[in-house]
Coordinates of C-alpha atoms and ligand atoms in Angstrom, one line a residue:
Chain A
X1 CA -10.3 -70.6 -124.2
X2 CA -13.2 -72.6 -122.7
X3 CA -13.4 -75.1 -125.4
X4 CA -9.6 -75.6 -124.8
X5 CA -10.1 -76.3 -120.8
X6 CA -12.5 -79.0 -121.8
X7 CA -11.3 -80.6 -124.5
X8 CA -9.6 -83.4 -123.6
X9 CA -5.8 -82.2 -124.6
X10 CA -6.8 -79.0 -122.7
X11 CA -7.2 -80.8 -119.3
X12 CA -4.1 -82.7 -119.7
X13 CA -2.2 -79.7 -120.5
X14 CA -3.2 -78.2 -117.1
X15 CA -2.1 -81.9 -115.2
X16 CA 1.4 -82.3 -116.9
X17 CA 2.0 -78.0 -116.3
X18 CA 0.8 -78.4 -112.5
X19 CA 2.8 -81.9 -112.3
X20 CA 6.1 -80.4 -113.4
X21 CA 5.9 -77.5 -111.6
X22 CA 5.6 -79.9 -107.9
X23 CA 8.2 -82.3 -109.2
X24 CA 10.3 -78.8 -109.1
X25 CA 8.9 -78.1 -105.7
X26 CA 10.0 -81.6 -104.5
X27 CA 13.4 -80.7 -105.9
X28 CA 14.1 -78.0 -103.5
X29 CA 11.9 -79.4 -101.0
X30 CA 14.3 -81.9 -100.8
X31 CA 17.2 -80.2 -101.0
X32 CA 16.8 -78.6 -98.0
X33 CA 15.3 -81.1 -96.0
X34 CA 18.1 -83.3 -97.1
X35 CA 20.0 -80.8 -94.5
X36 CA 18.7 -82.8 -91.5
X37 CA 21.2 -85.1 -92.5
X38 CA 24.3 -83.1 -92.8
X39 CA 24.3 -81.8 -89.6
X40 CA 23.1 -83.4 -86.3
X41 CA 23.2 -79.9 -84.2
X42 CA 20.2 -79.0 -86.3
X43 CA 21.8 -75.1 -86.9
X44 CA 22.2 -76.4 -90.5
X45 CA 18.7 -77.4 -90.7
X46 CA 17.0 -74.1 -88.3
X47 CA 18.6 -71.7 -90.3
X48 CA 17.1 -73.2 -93.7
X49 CA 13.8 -73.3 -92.2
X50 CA 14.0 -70.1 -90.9
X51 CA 15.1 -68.8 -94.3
X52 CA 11.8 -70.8 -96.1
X53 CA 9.7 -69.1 -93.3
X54 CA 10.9 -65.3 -93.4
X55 CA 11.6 -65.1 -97.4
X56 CA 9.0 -63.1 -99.3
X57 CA 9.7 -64.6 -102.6
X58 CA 8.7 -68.3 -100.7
X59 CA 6.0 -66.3 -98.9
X60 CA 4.8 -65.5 -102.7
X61 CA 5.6 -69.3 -103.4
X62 CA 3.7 -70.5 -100.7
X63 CA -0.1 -69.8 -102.3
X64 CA 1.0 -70.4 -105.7
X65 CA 2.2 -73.9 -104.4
X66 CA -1.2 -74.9 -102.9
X67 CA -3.2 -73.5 -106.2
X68 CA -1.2 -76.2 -107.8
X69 CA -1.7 -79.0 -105.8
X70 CA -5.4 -78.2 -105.7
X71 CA -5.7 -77.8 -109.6
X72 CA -3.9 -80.9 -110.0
X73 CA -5.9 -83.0 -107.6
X74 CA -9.5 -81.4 -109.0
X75 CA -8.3 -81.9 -112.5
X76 CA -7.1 -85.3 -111.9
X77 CA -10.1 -86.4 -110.3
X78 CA -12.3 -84.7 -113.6
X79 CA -10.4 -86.9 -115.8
X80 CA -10.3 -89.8 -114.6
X81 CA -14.0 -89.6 -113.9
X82 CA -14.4 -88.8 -117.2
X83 CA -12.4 -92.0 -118.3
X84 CA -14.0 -94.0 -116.8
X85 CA -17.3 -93.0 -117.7
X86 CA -16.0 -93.6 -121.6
X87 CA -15.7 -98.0 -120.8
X88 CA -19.6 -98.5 -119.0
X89 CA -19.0 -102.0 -119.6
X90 CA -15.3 -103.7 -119.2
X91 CA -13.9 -107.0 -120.4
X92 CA -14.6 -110.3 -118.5
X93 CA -11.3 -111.4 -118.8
X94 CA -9.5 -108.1 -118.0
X95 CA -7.4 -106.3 -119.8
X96 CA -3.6 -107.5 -119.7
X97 CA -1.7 -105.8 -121.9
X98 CA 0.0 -104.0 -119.1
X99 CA 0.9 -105.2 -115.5
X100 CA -2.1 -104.3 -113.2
X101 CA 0.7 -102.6 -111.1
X102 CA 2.3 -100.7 -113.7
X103 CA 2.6 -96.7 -112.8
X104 CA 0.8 -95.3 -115.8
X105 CA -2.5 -97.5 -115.1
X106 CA -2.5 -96.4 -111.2
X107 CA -1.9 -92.5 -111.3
X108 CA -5.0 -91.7 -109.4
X109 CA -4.5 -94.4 -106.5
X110 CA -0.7 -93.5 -106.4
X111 CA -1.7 -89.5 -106.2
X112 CA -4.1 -90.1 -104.0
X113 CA -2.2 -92.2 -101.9
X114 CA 0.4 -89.2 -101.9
X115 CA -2.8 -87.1 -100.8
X116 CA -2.6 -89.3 -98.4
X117 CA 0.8 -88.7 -96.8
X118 CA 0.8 -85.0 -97.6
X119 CA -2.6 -84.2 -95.7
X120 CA -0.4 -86.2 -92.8
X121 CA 2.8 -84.8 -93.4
X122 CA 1.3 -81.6 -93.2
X123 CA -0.6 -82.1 -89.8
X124 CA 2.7 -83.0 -88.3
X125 CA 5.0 -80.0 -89.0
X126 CA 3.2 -77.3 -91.4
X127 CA 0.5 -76.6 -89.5
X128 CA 2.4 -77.1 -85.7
X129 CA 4.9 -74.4 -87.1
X130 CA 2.5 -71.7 -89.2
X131 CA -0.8 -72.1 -86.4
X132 CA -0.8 -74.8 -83.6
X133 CA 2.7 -74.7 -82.7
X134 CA 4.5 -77.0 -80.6
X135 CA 7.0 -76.9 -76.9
X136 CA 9.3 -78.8 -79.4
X137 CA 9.7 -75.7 -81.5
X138 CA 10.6 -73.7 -78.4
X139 CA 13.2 -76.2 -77.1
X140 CA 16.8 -74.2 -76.9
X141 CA 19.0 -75.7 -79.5
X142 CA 22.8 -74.3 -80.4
X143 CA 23.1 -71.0 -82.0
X144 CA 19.4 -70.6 -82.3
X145 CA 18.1 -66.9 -81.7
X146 CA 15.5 -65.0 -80.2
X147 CA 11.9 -66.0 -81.9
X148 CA 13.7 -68.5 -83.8
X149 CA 11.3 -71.9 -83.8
X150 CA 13.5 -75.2 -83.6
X151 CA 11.7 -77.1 -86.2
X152 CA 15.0 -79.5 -86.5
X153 CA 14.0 -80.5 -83.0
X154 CA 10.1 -81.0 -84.1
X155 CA 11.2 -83.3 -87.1
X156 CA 14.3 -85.3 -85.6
X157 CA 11.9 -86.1 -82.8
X158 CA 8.7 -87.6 -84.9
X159 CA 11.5 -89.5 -86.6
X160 CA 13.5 -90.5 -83.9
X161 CA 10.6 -91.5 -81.2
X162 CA 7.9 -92.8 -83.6
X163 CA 9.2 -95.4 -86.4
X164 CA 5.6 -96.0 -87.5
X165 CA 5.9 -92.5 -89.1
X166 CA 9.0 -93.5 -90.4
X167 CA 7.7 -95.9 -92.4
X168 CA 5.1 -93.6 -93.6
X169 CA 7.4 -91.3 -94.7
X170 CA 9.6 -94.3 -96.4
X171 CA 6.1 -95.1 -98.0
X172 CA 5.2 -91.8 -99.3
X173 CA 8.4 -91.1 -100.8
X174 CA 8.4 -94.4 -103.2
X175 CA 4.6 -93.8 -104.1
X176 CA 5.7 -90.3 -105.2
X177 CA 8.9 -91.7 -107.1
X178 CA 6.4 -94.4 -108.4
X179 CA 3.7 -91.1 -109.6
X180 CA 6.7 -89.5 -111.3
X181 CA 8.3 -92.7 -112.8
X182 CA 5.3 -92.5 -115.1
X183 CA 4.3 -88.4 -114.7
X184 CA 7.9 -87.0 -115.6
X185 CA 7.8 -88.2 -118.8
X186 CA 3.9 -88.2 -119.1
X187 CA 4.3 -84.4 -119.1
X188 CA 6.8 -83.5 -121.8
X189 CA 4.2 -86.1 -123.7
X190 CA 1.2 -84.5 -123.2
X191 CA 2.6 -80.7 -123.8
X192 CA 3.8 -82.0 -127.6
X193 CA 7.6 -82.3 -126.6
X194 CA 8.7 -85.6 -127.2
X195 CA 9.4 -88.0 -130.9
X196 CA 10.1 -91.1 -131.1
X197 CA 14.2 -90.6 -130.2
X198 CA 13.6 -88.6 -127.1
X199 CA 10.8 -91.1 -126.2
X200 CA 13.8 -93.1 -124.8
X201 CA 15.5 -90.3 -123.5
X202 CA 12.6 -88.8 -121.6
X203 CA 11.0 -92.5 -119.9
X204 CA 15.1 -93.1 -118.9
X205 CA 15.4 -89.6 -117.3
X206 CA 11.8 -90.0 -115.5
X207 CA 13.0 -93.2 -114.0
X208 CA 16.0 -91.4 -112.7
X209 CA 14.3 -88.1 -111.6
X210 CA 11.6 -90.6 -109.9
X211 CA 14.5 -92.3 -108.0
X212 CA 16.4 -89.4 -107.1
X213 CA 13.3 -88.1 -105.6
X214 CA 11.8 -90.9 -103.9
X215 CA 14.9 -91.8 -102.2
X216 CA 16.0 -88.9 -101.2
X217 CA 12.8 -88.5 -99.3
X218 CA 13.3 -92.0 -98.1
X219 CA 16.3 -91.6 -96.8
X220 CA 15.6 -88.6 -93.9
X221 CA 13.3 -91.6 -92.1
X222 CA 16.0 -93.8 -92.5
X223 CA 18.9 -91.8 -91.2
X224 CA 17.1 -91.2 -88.2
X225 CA 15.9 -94.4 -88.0
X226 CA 19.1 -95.9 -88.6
X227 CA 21.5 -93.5 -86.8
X228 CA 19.7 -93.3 -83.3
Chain B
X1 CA 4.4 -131.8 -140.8
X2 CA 1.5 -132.1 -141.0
X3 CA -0.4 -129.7 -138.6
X4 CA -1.1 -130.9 -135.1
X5 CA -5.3 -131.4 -134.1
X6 CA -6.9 -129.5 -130.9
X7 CA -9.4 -132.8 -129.9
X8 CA -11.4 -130.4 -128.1
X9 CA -11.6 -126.5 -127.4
X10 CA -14.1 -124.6 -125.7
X11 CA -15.4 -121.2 -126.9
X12 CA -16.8 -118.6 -124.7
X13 CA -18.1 -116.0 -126.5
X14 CA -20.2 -112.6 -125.9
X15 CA -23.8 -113.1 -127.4
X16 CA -26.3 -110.5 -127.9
X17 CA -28.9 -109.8 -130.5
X18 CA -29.3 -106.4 -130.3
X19 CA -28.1 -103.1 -129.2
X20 CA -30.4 -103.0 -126.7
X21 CA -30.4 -106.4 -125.0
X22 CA -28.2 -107.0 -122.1
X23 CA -25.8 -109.6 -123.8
X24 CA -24.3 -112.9 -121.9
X25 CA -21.7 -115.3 -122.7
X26 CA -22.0 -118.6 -124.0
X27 CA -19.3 -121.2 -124.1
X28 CA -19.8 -123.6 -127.0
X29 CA -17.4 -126.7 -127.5
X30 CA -15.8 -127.4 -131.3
X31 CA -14.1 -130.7 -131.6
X32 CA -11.5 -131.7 -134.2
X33 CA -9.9 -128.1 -134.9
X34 CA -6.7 -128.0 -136.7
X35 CA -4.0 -125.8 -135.4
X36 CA -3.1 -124.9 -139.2
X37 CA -6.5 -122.9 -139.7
X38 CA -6.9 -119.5 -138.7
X39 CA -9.2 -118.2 -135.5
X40 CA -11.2 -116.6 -138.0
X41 CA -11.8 -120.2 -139.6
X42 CA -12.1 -121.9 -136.6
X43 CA -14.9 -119.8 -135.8
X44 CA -16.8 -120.6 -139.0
X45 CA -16.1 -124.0 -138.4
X46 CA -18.5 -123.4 -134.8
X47 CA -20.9 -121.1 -137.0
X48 CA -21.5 -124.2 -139.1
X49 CA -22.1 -126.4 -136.4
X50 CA -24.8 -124.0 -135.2
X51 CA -26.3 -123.5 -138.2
X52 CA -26.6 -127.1 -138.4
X53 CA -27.9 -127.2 -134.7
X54 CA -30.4 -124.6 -136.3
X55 CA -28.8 -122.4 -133.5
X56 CA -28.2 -118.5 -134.3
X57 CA -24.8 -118.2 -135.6
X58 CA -22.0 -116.1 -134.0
X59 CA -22.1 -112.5 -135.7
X60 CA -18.5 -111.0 -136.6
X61 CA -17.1 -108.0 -138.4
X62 CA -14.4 -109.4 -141.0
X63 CA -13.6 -108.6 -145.2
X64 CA -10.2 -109.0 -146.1
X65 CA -8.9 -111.8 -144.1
X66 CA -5.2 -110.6 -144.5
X67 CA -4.9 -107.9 -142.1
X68 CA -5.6 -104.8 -144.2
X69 CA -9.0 -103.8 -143.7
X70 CA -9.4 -103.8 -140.0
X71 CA -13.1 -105.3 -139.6
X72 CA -11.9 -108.6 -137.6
X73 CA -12.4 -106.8 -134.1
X74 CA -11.9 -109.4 -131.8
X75 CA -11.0 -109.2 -127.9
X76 CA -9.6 -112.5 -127.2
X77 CA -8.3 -113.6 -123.7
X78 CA -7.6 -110.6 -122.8
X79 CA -6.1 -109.1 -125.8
X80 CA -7.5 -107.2 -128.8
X81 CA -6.2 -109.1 -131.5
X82 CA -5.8 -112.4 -129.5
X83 CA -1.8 -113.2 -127.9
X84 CA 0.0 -112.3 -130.4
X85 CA 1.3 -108.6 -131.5
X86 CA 1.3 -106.9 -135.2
X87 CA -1.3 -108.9 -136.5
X88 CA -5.4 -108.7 -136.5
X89 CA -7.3 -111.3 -135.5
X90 CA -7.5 -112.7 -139.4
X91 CA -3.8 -113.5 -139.1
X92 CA -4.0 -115.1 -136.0
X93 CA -3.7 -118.9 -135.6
X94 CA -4.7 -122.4 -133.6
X95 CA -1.4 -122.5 -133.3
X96 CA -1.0 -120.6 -130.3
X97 CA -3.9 -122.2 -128.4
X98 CA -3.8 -125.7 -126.4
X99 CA -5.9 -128.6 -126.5
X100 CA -8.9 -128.4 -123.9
X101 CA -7.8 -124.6 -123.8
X102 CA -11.2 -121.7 -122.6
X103 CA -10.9 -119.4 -125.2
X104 CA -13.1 -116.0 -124.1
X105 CA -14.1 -113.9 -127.1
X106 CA -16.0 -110.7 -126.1
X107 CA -16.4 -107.7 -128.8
X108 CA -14.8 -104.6 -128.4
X109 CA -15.9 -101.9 -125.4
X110 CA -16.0 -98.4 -125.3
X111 CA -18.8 -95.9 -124.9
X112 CA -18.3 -95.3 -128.6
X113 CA -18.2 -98.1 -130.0
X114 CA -21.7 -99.9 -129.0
X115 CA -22.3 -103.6 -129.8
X116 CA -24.6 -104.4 -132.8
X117 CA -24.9 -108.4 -132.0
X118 CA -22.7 -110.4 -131.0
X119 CA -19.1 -109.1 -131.4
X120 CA -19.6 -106.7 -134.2
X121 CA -19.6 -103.3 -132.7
X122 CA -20.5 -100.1 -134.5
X123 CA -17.3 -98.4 -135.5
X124 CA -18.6 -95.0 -137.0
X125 CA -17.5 -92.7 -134.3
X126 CA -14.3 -93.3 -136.3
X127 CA -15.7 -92.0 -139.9
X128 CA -17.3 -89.2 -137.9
X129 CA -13.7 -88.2 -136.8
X130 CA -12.4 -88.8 -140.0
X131 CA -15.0 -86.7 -141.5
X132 CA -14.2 -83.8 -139.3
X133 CA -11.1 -83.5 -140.8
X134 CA -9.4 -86.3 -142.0
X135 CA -9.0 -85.3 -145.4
X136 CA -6.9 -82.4 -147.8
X137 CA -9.4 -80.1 -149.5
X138 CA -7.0 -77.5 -150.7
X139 CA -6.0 -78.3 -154.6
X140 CA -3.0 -80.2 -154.7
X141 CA -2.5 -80.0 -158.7
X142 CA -2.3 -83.4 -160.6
X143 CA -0.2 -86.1 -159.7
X144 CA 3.1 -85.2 -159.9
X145 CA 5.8 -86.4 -161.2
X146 CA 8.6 -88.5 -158.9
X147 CA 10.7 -85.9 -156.6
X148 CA 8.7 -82.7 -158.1
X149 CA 8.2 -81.8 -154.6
X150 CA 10.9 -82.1 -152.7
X151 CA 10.2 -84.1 -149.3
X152 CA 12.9 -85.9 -147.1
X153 CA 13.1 -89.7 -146.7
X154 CA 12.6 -89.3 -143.1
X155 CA 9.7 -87.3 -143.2
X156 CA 8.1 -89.7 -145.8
X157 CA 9.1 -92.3 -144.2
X158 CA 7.3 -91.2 -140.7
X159 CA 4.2 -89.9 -143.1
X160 CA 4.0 -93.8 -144.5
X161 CA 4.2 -95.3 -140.8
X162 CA 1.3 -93.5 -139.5
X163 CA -0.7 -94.1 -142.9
X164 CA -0.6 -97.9 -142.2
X165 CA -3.4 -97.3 -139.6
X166 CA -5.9 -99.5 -140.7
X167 CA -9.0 -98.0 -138.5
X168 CA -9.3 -101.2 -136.4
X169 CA -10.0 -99.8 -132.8
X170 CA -7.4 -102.0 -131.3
X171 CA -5.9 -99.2 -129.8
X172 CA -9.7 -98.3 -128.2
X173 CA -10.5 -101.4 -126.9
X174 CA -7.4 -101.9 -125.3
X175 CA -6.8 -98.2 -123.8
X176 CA -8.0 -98.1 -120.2
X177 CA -9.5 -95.0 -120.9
X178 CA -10.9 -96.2 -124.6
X179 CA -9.2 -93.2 -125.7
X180 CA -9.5 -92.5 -129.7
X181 CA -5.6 -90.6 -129.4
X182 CA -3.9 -93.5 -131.1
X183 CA -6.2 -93.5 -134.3
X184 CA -6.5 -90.0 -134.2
X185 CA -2.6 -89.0 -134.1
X186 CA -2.0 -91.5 -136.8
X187 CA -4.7 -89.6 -139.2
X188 CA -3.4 -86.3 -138.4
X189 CA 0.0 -87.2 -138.6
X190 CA 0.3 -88.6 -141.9
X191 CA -0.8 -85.6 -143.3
X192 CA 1.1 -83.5 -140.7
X193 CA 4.5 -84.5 -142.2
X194 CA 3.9 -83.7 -145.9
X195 CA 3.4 -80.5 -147.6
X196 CA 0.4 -81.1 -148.7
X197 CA -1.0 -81.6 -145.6
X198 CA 0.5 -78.3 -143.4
X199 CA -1.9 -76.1 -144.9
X200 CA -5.0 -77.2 -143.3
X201 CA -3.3 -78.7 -140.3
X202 CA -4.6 -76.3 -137.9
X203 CA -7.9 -76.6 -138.7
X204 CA -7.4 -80.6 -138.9
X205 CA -5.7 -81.4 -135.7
X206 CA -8.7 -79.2 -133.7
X207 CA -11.8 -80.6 -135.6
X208 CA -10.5 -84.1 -135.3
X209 CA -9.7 -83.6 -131.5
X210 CA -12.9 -81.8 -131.0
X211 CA -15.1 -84.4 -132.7
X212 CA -13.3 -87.2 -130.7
X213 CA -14.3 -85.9 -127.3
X214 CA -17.4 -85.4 -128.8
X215 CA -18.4 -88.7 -129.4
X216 CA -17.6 -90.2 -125.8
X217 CA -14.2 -91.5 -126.5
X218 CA -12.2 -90.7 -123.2
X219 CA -8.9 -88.9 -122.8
X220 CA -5.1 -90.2 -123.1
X221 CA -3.0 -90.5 -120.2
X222 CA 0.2 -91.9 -122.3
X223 CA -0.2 -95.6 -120.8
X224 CA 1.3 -96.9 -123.9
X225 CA -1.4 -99.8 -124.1
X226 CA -2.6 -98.5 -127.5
X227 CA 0.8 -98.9 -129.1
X228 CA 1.2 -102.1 -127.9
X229 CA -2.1 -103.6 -129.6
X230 CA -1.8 -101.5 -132.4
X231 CA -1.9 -104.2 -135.1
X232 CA 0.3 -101.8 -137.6
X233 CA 2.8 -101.1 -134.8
X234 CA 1.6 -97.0 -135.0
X235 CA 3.9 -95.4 -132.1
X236 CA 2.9 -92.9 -129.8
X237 CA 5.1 -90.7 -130.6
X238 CA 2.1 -89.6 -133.2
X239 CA 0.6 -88.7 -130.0
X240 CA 2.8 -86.4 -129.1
X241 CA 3.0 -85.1 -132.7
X242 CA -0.8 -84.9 -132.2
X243 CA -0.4 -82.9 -129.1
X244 CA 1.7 -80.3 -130.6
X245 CA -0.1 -79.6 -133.2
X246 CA -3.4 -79.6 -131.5
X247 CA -1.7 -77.3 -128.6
X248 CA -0.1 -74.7 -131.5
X249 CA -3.5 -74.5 -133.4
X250 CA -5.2 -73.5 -129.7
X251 CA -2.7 -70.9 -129.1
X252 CA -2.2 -69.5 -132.4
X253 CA -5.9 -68.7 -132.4
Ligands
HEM301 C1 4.0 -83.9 -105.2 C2 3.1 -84.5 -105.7 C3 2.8 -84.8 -107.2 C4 3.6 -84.7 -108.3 C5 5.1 -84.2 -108.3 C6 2.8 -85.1 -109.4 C7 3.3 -85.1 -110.7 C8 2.6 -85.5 -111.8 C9 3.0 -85.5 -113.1 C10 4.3 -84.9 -113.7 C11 2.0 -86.0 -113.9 C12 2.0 -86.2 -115.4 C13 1.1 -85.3 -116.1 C14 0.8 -85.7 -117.5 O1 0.7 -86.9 -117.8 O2 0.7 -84.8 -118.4 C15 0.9 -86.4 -113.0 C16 -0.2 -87.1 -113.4 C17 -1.2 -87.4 -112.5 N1 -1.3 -87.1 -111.2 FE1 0.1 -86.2 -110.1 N2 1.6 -85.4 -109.0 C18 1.5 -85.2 -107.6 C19 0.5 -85.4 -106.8 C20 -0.8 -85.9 -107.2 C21 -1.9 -86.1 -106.3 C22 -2.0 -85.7 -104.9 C23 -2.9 -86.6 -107.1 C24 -4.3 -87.0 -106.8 C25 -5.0 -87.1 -105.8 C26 -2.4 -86.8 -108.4 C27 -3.0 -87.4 -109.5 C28 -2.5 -87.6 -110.7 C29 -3.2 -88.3 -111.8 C30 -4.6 -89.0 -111.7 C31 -2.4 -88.2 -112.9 C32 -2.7 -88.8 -114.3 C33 -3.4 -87.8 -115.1 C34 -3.4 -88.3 -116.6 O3 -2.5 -89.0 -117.0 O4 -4.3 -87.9 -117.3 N3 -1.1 -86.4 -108.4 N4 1.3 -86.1 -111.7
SF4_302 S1 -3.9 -96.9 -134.5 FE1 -3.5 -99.1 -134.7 S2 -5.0 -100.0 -133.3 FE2 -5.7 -98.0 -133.6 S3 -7.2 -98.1 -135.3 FE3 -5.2 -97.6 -136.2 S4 -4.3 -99.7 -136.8 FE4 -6.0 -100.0 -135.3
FES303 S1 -10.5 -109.3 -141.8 FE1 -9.5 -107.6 -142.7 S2 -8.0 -107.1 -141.2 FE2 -8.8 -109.0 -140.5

C-alpha cells in the first residue's frame, strides 16, 4: 500500500475522501448554526450546542474531524509542492487557457485562505467554549440550565458588536463555496466516478452544493448584521 | 480573394543550443508574410532569411504537416497549439495574426520534457510510458472478420475517441501541473473499452501510472486545461476512466 500513498492517484484519492467527508461536515455544521437565525431568544440555538457538546457519537466525531482537516491540509501542501516542482521553468507569456481566477487553478490559496478563517473562527468560539471560556457563556439567557454555557450569547455578540468579523465570516464562507465549486466535483473525478454524461451532472451539482454552502454561512453575519 | 499580406511581424522566439545552456529569447522581424501560409511556413520563411544572414536557424520538431503526427510542439502566445482549438500548430494559420503583431514562440515546459535546442523538446518520457504498458501482449487470434466479436457502437465509438491521441504533449505543456493524466487516460482507455484490451488492464493502468510519476510528470488536479488544448479534443472523462481502473487494480491486489 505504500506505493499506492505515493503514487500520484494515491494522494489524490486521500484529498477528494478527506474533502467530501468536510463538505459533509459543513453540511450539518451549517445546519445547526443556521439555528441562530430561527430564533432570537437563543434557546433554539443553546440547546443545539449543548447537544454538539454532551453527545458521544460527536465527541467520537470530534477527533476524527480534525484527523481530516490535518490530512487534507498536509496532503494538499505535498502535492502541490510536488506540482510545482514538475514546471522548473514556466512560460514567458503565461499560460491562458484558463482565467487566472478560475477555482480549479487556486485550490491551495483558496484552502489556505479557509485555513485562514478556520484557525480565526476557531480562536473566537471553539476554544473560548472547550478551554479559555468566556463571562459571555455564563450570561443568564431564557430557559438555560444549570452548567449550561450560553454560546448563542458568545456568537450573537461577535456578530452583533464587531462587523469587521462579519465580513470575515461573509469572506470565509464564499472562499469555501469557491474551494468546493471546483472540489465537489473534483472528488467524484478523482475516485473514478464520473463519464462524460455525469461530467455535466456533477460540475452543475458542485456549483449548487458550493452555493448552498457558502451562503448559508454567509448569511448568519448578515442577519445579525442586518437585523440589529 | 486573394490572401491579405502581414507588412511586417515580429517573432520572439526561445533560443538555445543545447540542453545544457540557459536559453534566451530573441525577437527576429519577417517582412512580407502572407496570411494564406501556414505558421509552420512562415517560420521557414524566417529560417531562410537566417540562413541567408548565415545566422543559426530556428530548430523545430515537425513531419506530417497535417496534424497527425504530433511533432509541431509549439507554445504560441500563450497557447500550446497557437489561438486556435483542435488543431496542431501545422494547421494553424497567418490568418489569425495582425499586422505589426509580437508573436512569442517558446517550446514546451515540463520537468519531462527537456529542451534539446531551440523549441524541440525531448518527448520520450511518453514512449517510456507507452512502453510500460501501452500495448496488448496476450494473442488476440488473426484479424477477424467484421462483427466476429461482438462490441457495442458506443463502446467503439468511445475506444476510437481516445485512440485519436496523437502523443503531442499539448495536454503537458498546458497543465499547470504538466501532468501526463491526459495522454495517459487516452492510451489506457482505448484499450480499456475493448475486449481485447480487459485482460491486461490491470497490469496496464498501474505500470503506465507508475512509470508516469516516475519520470517527473506531476499530478492531476482535474483543471480541465489539458482537454481544452488537446488538439484531438480527448475528454477528461478518460481521466476518470483512468482513475477507476487505476484505483480497482490497487485494491484488487
Ligand atoms: C472545510 C474546508 C474544506 C473543504 C470542504 C474542502 C474540500 C475539498 C474537496 C472536495 C477537494 C477536491 C478533492 C479532489 O480533487 O479530489 C479539495 C481539494 C483541495 N483542497 Fe480542500 N477543502 C477544505 C479545506 C482546505 C484547506 C484548509 C486547504 C489547504 C490549506 C485545502 C486545500 C486543497 C487543495 C490544494 C486541493 C486541491 C488538491 C488537488 O486538486 O490535487 N482545502 N478540497
Ligand atoms: S491527449 Fe491530446 S494533447 Fe495530450 S498528447 Fe494526446 S493528442 Fe496531444
Ligand atoms: S507536423 Fe505533424 S501534427 Fe503538426
Amino acid at each position: 500500500m505504500s506505493s499506492f500513498m505515493k503514487a500520484s492517484i494515491g494522494r489524490k484519492f486521500f484529498m477528494s475522501l478527506t474533502g467530501l467527508f468536510l463538505i459533509i461536515f459543513l453540511f450539518v455544521h451549517l445546519t445547526l448554526n443556521l439555528l441562530l437565525t430561527f430564533d432570537d431568544s437563543g434557546v433554539l440555538f443553546n440547546e443545539a450546542a449543548h447537544f454538539m457538546a454532551t453527545n458521544p457519537i460527536i465527541k467520537i466525531m470530534e477527533p476524527i474531524l480534525a484527523l481530516g482537516f490535518i490530512i487534507h491540509i498536509i496532503w494538499s501542501g505535498w502535492i502541490t509542492l510536488e506540482n510545482m516542482k514538475a514546471r522548473p521553468k514556466g512560460y514567458q507569456a503565461g499560460d491562458n487557457l484558463l482565467k487566472w481566477y478560475a477555482p480549479a487553478k487556486n485550490m491551495f490559496i483558496l484552502g489556505g485562505m479557509v485555513l485562514i478563517f478556520l484557525i480565526i473562527h476557531l480562536f473566537n468560539f471553539y476554544v473560548k467554549m472547550r478551554f479559555t471560556g468566556d463571562p459571555l457563556l455564563n450570561q443568564p439567557g431564557p430557559g438555560l440550565e444549570d452548567g449550561v454555557h450560553n454560546s448563542y450569547a458568545l456568537v450573537a455578540n461577535l456578530f452583533i458588536h464587531y462587523p469587521v468579523y462579519d465580513i470575515i465570516y461573509i469572506l470565509g464562507g464564499i472562499l469555501v463555496g469557491l474551494h468546493i465549486s471546483h472540489g465537489f466535483w473534483s472528488a467524484f473525478q478523482t475516485i473514478g466516478l464520473n463519464n462524460s454524461k455525469w461530467m455535466i451532472r456533477l460540475k452543475f451539482l458542485a456549483h449548487l452544493v458550493a452555493f448552498l454552502i457558502g451562503a448559508g454561512f454567509a448569511y448568519i453575519p448578515l442577519y445579525f448584521l442586518i437585523k440589529f | 480573394m486573394a490572401d491579405k499580406i502581414l507588412k511586417k511581424i515580429y517573432v520572439k522566439v526561445w533560443r538555445q543550443n543545447n540542453p545544457s545552456e540557459k536559453g534566451r529569447f530573441e525577437t527576429y522581424e519577417v517582412e512580407n508574410v502572407s496570411q494564406g501560409s501556414s505558421f509552420l511556413e512562415m517560420i521557414d520563411i524566417l529560417n531562410d532569411q537566417l540562413i541567408r544572414e548565415g545566422k543559426d536557424p530556428i530548430a523545430f520538431d515537425h513531419d506530417c504537416r497535417e496534424g497527425i503526427c504530433g511533432m509541431c510542439s509549439m507554445y504560441i502566445n500563450g497557447h500550446a497549439h497557437g489561438p486556435d482549438s483542435e488543431i496542431t500548430t501545422c494547421q494553424l494559420h497567418m490568418r489569425r495574426f495582425e499586422d505589426g503583431e509580437t508573436i512569442t514562440v517558446e517550446p514546451w515546459r515540463a520537468g519531462a520534457f527537456p529542451v534539446i535546442k531551440d523549441l524541440i523538446v525531448d518527448r520520450t518520457a511518453f514512449d517510456k510510458i507507452q512502453q510500460a504498458g501501452g500495448y496488448v501482449s496476450v494473442n488476440t487470434g488473426g484479424v477477424p472478420d467484421g462483427n466476429t466479436i461482438p462490441i457495442s457502437q458506443v463502446d467503439a465509438e468511445e475506444a476510437m475517441d481516445a485512440a485519436a491521441c496523437i502523443g503531442c504533449g499539448a495536454c503537458v505543456a498546458t497543465c499547470k501541473n504538466s501532468s501526463a493524466m491526459l495522454f495517459v487516460a487516452a492510451k489506457v482507455s482505448q484499450f480499456a473499452k475493448l475486449p481485447q484490451g480487459k485482460v491486461e488492464a490491470k497490469r496496464r493502468a498501474k505500470a503506465m501510472v507508475a512509470k508516469m510519476d516516475e519520470l517527473g510528470f506531476g499530478g492531476c488536479t482535474n483543471t480541465g486545461a489539458c482537454e481544452l488544448a488537446c488538439p484531438k479534443n480527448i475528454s477528461i472523462s478518460h481521466i476518470a476512466r483512468l482513475n477507476r481502473e487505476y484505483l480497482k487494480a490497487k485494491f484488487s491486489d
